[in-house]
CSV table of C-alpha atoms in Angstrom, one decimal:
chain,number,residue,atom,x,y,z
A,416,MET,CA,2.1,-29.8,-0.9
A,417,ARG,CA,-0.5,-32.5,-0.2
A,418,GLN,CA,-1.1,-35.4,-2.5
A,419,ILE,CA,-4.5,-35.6,-4.2
A,420,SER,CA,-5.5,-38.7,-2.3
A,421,ASP,CA,-5.0,-36.8,1.0
A,422,ILE,CA,-7.4,-34.0,0.0
A,423,ASP,CA,-11.0,-34.3,1.2
A,424,PRO,CA,-13.4,-32.9,-1.5
A,425,LEU,CA,-16.0,-32.0,1.2
A,426,GLU,CA,-13.5,-29.9,3.2
A,427,LEU,CA,-14.4,-26.2,3.2
A,428,GLY,CA,-10.8,-25.1,2.5
A,429,ARG,CA,-8.5,-23.2,4.7
A,430,GLU,CA,-9.6,-21.7,8.0
A,431,PRO,CA,-10.7,-18.1,8.0
A,432,LEU,CA,-8.2,-15.6,9.3
A,433,SER,CA,-8.5,-14.3,12.9
A,434,GLU,CA,-9.4,-10.7,13.4
A,435,LYS,CA,-5.8,-10.0,14.6
A,436,ALA,CA,-4.3,-11.6,11.5
A,437,ARG,CA,-6.7,-9.8,9.2
A,438,GLU,CA,-5.8,-6.5,10.8
A,439,LYS,CA,-2.1,-7.2,10.5
A,440,LEU,CA,-2.5,-7.9,6.7
A,441,HIS,CA,-4.5,-4.7,6.3
A,442,ARG,CA,-1.8,-2.6,8.0
A,443,GLU,CA,0.9,-4.3,5.9
A,444,ARG,CA,-1.1,-3.5,2.7
A,445,ILE,CA,-1.5,0.1,3.7
A,446,GLN,CA,2.2,0.5,4.5
A,447,GLN,CA,3.2,-1.1,1.2
A,448,GLU,CA,0.8,1.2,-0.7
A,449,LYS,CA,2.3,4.2,1.2
A,450,GLU,CA,5.8,3.2,0.3
A,451,LYS,CA,5.0,2.7,-3.4
A,452,GLY,CA,3.3,6.1,-3.4
A,453,TYR,CA,6.3,7.7,-1.9
A,454,GLN,CA,8.6,6.2,-4.5
A,455,LEU,CA,6.3,7.4,-7.3
A,456,LEU,CA,6.2,10.9,-5.9
A,457,VAL,CA,10.0,11.0,-5.6
A,458,GLU,CA,10.4,9.9,-9.2
A,459,LEU,CA,8.0,12.5,-10.4
A,460,CYS,CA,9.8,15.2,-8.5
A,461,TYR,CA,13.2,13.9,-9.8
A,462,LEU,CA,11.8,14.3,-13.4
A,463,GLY,CA,10.7,17.8,-12.6
A,464,GLU,CA,7.0,16.9,-12.7
A,465,TYR,CA,6.1,18.9,-9.6
A,466,ASP,CA,2.5,19.7,-10.6
A,467,ALA,CA,1.8,16.0,-11.4
A,468,ALA,CA,3.4,15.0,-8.0
A,469,LYS,CA,1.3,17.5,-6.2
A,470,GLN,CA,-1.9,16.3,-7.9
A,471,LEU,CA,-1.1,12.7,-7.1
A,472,ALA,CA,-0.3,13.5,-3.5
A,473,ASN,CA,-3.6,15.4,-3.1
A,474,ARG,CA,-5.6,12.6,-4.8
A,475,ASN,CA,-4.0,10.0,-2.4
A,476,TYR,CA,-4.3,11.9,0.9
A,477,ARG,CA,-4.1,8.7,2.9
A,478,TRP,CA,-0.4,8.3,1.9
A,479,GLY,CA,0.4,11.2,4.1
A,480,TYR,CA,2.7,13.1,1.8
A,481,GLU,CA,2.8,16.6,0.3
A,482,ILE,CA,5.1,18.2,-2.2
A,483,VAL,CA,6.8,21.4,-1.1
A,484,ASP,CA,9.5,23.1,-3.2
A,485,GLY,CA,9.9,19.9,-5.3
A,486,MET,CA,10.5,17.7,-2.3
A,487,VAL,CA,8.3,14.9,-0.9
A,488,LEU,CA,7.5,15.6,2.8
A,489,ASP,CA,5.3,14.0,5.4
A,490,ARG,CA,2.0,15.8,5.6
A,491,ILE,CA,1.5,17.6,8.9
A,492,ASP,CA,-2.2,17.9,9.8
């Protein structure tokens, strides 16, 4: 951490992210969202809430999962 005396008040802040770094962060966020969605679907199925899990999987198509016979499976397109 920098001391206050070392900070230039006219400095614009941190440098903007490169396109490659921005894309990497985007992919990581999508993967994290997909993993959280999977865990939620598994929990719903474990509780016997198959209809709720199906609805959630259908509403979040980008996760790539579907519910078949109470199990969370990768969606095959």
